[in-house]
Tab-separated table of C-alpha atoms in Angstrom:
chain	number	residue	atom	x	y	z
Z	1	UNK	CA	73.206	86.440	100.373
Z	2	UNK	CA	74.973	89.429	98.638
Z	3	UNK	CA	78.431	90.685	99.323
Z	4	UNK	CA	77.658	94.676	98.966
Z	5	UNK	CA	80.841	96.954	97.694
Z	6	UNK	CA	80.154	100.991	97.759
Z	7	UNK	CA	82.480	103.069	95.986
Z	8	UNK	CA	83.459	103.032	92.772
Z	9	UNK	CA	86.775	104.898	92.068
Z	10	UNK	CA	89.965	104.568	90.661
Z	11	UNK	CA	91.195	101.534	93.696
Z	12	UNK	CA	87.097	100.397	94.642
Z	13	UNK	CA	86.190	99.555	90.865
Z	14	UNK	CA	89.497	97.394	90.317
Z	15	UNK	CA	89.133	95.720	93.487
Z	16	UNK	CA	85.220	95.174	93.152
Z	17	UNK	CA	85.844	93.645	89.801
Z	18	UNK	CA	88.223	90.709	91.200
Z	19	UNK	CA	85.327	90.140	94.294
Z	20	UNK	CA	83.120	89.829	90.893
Z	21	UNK	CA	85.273	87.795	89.342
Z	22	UNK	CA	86.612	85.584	91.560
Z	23	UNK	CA	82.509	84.567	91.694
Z	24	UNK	CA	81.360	86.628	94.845
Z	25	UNK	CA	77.657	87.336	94.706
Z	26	UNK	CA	77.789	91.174	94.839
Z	27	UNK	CA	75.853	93.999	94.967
Z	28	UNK	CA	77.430	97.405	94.246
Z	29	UNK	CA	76.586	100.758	94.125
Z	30	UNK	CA	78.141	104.495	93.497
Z	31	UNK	CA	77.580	107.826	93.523
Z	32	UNK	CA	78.339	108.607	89.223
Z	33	UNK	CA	76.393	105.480	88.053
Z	34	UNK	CA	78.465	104.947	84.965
Z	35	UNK	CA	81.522	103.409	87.315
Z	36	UNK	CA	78.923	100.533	87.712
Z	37	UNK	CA	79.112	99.197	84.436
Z	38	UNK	CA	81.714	97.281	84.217
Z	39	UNK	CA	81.052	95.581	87.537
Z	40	UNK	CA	77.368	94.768	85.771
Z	41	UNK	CA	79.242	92.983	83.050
Z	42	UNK	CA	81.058	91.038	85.028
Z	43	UNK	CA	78.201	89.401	86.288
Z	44	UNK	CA	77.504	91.679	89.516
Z	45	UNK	CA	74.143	93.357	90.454
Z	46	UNK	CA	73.497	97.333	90.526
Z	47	UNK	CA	72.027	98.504	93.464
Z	48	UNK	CA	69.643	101.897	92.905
Z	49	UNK	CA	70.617	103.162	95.824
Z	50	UNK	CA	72.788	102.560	98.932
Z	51	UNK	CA	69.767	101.721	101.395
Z	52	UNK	CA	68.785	98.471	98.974
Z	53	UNK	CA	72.701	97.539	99.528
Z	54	UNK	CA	72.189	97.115	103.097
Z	55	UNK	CA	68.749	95.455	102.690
Z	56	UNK	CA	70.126	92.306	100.754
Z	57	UNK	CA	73.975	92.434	101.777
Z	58	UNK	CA	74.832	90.938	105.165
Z	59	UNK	CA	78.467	92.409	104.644
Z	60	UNK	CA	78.721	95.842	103.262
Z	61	UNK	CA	82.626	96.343	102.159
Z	62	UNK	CA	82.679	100.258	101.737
Z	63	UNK	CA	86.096	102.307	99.313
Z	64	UNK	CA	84.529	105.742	100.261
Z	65	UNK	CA	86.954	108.912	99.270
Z	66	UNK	CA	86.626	110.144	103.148
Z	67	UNK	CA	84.253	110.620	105.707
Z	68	UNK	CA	81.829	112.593	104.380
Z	69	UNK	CA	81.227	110.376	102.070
Z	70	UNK	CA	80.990	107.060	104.211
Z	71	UNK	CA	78.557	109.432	106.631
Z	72	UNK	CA	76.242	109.914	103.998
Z	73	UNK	CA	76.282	106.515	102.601
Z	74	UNK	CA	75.302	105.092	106.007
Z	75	UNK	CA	72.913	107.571	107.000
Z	76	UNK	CA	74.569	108.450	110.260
Z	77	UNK	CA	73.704	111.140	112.064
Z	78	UNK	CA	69.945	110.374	110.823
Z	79	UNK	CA	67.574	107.876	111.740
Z	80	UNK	CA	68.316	105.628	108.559
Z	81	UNK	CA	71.825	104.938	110.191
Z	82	UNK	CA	70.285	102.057	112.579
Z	83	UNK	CA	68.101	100.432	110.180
Z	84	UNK	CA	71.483	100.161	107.659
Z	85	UNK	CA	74.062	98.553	110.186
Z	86	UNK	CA	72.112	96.673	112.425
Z	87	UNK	CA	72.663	93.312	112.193
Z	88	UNK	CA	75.476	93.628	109.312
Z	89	UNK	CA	78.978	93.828	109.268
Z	90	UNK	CA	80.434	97.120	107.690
Z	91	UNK	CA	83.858	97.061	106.362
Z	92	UNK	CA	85.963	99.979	106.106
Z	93	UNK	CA	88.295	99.740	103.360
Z	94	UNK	CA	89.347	103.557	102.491
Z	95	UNK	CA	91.499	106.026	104.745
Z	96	UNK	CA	90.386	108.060	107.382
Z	97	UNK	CA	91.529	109.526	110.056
Z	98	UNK	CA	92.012	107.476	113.201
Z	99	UNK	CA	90.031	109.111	115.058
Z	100	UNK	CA	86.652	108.980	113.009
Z	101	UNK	CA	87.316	105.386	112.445
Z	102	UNK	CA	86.948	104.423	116.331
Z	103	UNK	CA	84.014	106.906	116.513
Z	104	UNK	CA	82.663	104.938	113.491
Z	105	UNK	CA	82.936	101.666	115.290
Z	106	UNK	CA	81.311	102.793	118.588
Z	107	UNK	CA	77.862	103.959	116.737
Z	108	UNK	CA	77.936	101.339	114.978
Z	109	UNK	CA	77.864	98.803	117.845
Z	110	UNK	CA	75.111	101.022	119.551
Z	111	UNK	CA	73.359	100.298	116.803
Z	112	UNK	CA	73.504	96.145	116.581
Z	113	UNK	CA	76.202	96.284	113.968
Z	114	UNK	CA	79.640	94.714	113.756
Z	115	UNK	CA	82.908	97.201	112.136
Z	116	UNK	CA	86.393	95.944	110.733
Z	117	UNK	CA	88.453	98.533	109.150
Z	118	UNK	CA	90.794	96.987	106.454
Z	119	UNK	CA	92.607	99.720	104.997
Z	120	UNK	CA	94.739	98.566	102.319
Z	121	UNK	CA	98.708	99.504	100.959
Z	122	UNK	CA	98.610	99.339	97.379
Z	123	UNK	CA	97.347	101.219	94.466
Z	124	UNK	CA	95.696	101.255	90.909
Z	125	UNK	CA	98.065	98.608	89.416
Z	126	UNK	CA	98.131	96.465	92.986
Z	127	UNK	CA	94.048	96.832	93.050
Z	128	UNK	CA	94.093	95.427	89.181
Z	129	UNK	CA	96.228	92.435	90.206
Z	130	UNK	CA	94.482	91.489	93.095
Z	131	UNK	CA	98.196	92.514	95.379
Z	132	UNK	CA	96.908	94.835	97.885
Z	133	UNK	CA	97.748	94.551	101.457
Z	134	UNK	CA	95.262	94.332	103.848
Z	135	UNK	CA	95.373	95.527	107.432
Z	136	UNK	CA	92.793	94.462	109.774
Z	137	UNK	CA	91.309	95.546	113.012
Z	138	UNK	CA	88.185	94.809	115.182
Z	139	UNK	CA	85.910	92.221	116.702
Z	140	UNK	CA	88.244	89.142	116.064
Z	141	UNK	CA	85.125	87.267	115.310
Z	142	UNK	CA	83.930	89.908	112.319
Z	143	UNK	CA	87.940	89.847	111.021
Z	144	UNK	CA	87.680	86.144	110.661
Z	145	UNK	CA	84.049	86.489	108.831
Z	146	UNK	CA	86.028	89.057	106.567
Z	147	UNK	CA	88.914	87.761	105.644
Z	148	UNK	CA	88.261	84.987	103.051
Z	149	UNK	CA	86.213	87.984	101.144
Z	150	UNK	CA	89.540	89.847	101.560
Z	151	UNK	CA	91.166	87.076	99.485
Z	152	UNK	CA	90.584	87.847	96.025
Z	153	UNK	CA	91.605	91.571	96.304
Z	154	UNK	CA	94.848	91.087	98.588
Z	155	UNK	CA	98.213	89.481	98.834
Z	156	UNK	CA	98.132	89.291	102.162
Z	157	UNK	CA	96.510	89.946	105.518
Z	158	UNK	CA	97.887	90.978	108.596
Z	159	UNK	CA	95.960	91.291	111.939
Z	160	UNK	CA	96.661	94.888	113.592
Z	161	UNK	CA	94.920	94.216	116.654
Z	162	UNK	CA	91.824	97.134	118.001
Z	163	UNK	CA	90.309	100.033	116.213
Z	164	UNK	CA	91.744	102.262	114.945
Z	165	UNK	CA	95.441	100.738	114.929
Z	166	UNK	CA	94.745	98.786	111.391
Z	167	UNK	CA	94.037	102.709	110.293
Z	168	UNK	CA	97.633	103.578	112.051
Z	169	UNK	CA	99.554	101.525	110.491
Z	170	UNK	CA	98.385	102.960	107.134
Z	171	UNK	CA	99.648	106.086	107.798
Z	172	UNK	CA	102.673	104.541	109.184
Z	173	UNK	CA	103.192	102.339	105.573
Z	174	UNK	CA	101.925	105.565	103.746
Z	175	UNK	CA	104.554	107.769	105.679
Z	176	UNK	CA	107.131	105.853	104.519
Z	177	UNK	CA	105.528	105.762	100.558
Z	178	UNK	CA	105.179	109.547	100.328
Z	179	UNK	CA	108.551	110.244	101.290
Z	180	UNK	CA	109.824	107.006	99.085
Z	181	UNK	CA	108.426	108.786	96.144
Z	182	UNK	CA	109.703	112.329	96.649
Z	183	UNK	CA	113.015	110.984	97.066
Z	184	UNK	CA	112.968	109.099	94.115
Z	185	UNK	CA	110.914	111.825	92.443
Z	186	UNK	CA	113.702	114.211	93.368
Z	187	UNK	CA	116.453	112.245	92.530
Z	188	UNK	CA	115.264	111.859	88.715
Z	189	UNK	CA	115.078	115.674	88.402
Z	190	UNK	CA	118.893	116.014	89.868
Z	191	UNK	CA	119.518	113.422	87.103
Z	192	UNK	CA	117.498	115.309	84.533
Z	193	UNK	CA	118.748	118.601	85.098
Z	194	UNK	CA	122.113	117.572	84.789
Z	195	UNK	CA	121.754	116.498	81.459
Z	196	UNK	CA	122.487	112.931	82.051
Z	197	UNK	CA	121.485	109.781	80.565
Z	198	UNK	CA	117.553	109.011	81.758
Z	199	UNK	CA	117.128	105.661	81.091
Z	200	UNK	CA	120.872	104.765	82.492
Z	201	UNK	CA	119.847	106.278	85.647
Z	202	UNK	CA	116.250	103.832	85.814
Z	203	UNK	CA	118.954	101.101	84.640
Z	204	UNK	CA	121.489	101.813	87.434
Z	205	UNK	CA	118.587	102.473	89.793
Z	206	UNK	CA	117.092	99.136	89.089
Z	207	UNK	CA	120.306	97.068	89.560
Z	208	UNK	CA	121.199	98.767	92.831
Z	209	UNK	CA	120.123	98.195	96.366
Z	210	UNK	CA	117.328	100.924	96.204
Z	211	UNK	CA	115.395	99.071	93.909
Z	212	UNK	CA	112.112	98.126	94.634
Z	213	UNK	CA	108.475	97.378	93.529
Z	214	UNK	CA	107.384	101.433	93.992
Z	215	UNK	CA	110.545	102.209	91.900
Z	216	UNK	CA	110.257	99.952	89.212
Z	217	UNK	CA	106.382	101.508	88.737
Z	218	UNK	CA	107.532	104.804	89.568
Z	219	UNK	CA	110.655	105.580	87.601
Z	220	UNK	CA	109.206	104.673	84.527
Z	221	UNK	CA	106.500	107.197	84.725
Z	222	UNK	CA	108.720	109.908	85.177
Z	223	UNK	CA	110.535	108.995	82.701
Z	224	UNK	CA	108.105	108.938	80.449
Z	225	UNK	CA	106.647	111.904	82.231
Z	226	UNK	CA	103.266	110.023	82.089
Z	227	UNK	CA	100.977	111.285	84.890
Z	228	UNK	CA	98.376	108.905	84.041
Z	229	UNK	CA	96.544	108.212	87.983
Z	230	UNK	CA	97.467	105.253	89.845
Z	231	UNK	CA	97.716	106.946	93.057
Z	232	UNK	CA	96.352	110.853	92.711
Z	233	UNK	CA	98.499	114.025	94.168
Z	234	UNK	CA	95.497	115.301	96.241
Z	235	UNK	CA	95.036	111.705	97.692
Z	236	UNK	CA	98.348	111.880	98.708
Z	237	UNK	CA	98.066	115.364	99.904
Z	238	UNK	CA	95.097	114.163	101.915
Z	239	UNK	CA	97.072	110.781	103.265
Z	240	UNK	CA	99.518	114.013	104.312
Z	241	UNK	CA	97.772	115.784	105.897
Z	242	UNK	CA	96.299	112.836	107.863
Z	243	UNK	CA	99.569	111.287	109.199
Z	244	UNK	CA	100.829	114.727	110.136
Z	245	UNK	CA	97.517	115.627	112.055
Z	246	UNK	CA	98.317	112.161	114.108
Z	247	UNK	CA	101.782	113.024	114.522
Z	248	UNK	CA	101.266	116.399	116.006
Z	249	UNK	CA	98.567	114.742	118.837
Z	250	UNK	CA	101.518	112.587	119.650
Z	251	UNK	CA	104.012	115.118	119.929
Z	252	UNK	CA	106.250	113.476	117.258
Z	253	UNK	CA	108.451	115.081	114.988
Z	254	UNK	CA	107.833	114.299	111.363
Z	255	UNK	CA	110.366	116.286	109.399
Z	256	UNK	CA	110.267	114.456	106.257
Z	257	UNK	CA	106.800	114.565	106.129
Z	258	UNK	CA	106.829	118.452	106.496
Z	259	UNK	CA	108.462	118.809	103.593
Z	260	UNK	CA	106.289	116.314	101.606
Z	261	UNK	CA	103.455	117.685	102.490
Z	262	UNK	CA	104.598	121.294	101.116
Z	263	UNK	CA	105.477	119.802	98.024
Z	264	UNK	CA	102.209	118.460	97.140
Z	265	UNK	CA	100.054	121.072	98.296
Z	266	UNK	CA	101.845	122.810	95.909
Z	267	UNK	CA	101.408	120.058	93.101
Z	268	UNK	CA	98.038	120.405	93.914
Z	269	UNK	CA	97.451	124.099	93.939
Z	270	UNK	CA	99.152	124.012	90.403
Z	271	UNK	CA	96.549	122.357	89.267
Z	272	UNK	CA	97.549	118.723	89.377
Z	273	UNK	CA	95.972	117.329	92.196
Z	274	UNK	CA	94.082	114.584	89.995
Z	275	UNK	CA	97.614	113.443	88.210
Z	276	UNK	CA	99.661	110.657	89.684
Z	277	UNK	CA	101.531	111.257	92.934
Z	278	UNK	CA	104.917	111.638	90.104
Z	279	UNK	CA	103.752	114.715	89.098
Z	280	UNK	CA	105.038	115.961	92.719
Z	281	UNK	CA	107.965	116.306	90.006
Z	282	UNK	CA	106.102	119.694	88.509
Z	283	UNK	CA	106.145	121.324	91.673
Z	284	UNK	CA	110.215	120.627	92.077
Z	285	UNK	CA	110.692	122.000	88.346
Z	286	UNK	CA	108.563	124.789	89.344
Z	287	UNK	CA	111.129	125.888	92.223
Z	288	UNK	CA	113.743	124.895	89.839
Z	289	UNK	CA	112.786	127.233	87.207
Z	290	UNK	CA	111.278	129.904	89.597
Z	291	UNK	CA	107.911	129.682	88.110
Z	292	UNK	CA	105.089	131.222	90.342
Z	293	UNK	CA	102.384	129.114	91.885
């Protein structure tokens, strides 16, 4: 039986190819069929539509962009929806908000289906390399079904308990990414503006204590000012905006996050919203220099 993937993007493709690779028997499908191809080559099947993913695929692994998206591909809200998920499990791979995710795991048992959501911390380069993190949540019996799929794309696993806490501790890891970033982000324009040395400061960066895995990927692209996507401004806009909404339901301050968030809204209302999450650096420059939005 077929392992289906939906959703093709810049983190599903990369991680569908390893499932491919690693010899899973998969079926795929998305939206622009051209992302496809590759997965073809490497030996996986093309599906002409989602329903036919669900018809041979007893686990449907879905890397949606948000919930529209994962709506439509399941048919919920119409009577397709049932026919899809019964008797399947449905993994949830992209980010959502909390909220839809355990709303998405109550129809879906109505229906005779099984949910795990498994967002994951990592991006383009992580998804290439097969190091994403995986966090897991749902029917322990469905997790353990899941997991050895899990392998080839992941590093690791870690169990978060119920729906939707696997989903809250993305935004919790994510929190603490987006304002990584902006720091660092920031702290290369001080540098810049001052007229100092760029590559000493990646070099002193990298030898200190605030190294790390995000900085040495990081740092480089602004140094090279090289945009090129791993992990796009208006995803992390969206990410944002979705950590912020959970904050404010639990009355918690999020001050860092505030700030963050008005940076890339403005990234992205300058037009860079499909760059890499460095290019928050043209929004700083834009303050800097007093250019309009």
């Amino acid at each position: 039986m077929y392992t289906g993937f939906v959703g093709l993007g810049v983190m599903g493709r990369p991680m569908a190819l390893n499932l491919a690779r690693a010899g899973t028997p998969l079926l795929v499908w998305n939206r622009t069929p051209a992302h496809c191809e590759p997965l073809r080559a490497a030996g996986a099947e093309v599906a002409a539509h989602p329903a036919e993913v669900f018809d041979r695929a007893d686990v449907v692994i879905l890397m949606l962009a948000d919930e529209t998206a994962v709506d439509a591909v399941l048919g919920r809200g119409t009577p397709d929806f049932a026919a899809r998920v019964a008797g399947h499990v449905v993994v949830h791979m992209g980010t959502t908000s909390p909220e839809y995710s355990a709303g998405l795991q109550d129809d879906i048992r109505a229906a005779g289906g099984r949910y795990v959501e498994a967002p994951v911390s990592g991006s383009r380069v992580p998804a290439e390399q097969g190091q994403l993190v995986a966090m897991l949540a749902g029917d322990s019996e469905a997790v353990e079904a899941v997991r050895p799929l899990l392998d080839p794309m992941c590093r690791e696993t870690f169990d978060c308990g119920h729906v939707p806490d696997a989903l809250l501790m993305k935004l919790s890891v994510n929190l603490f990414l987006i304002t990584l970033v902006t720091g660092l982000t920031e702290a290369f324009h001080f540098a810049d503006r001052y007229g100092l040395d760029r590559r000493r400061f990646l070099d002193v960066l990298d030898a200190g204590p605030m190294a790390s895995s995000v900085s040495r990927v990081k740092a480089p692209k602004l140094f090279a000012r090289d945009f090129a996507v791993q992990a796009a401004a208006k995803d992390v806009l969206k990410n944002n905006q979705l950590i912020a909404e959970a904050a404010r339901k639990a009355g918690l301050a999020s001050p860092l996050l505030d700030v963050c968030h008005t940076l890339f809204d403005e990234t992205v209302t300058q037009g860079h919203g499909g760059e890499d999450m460095v290019a928050v650096l043209r929004a700083m420059e834009a303050r800097t220099d007093g250019t309009p939005l």
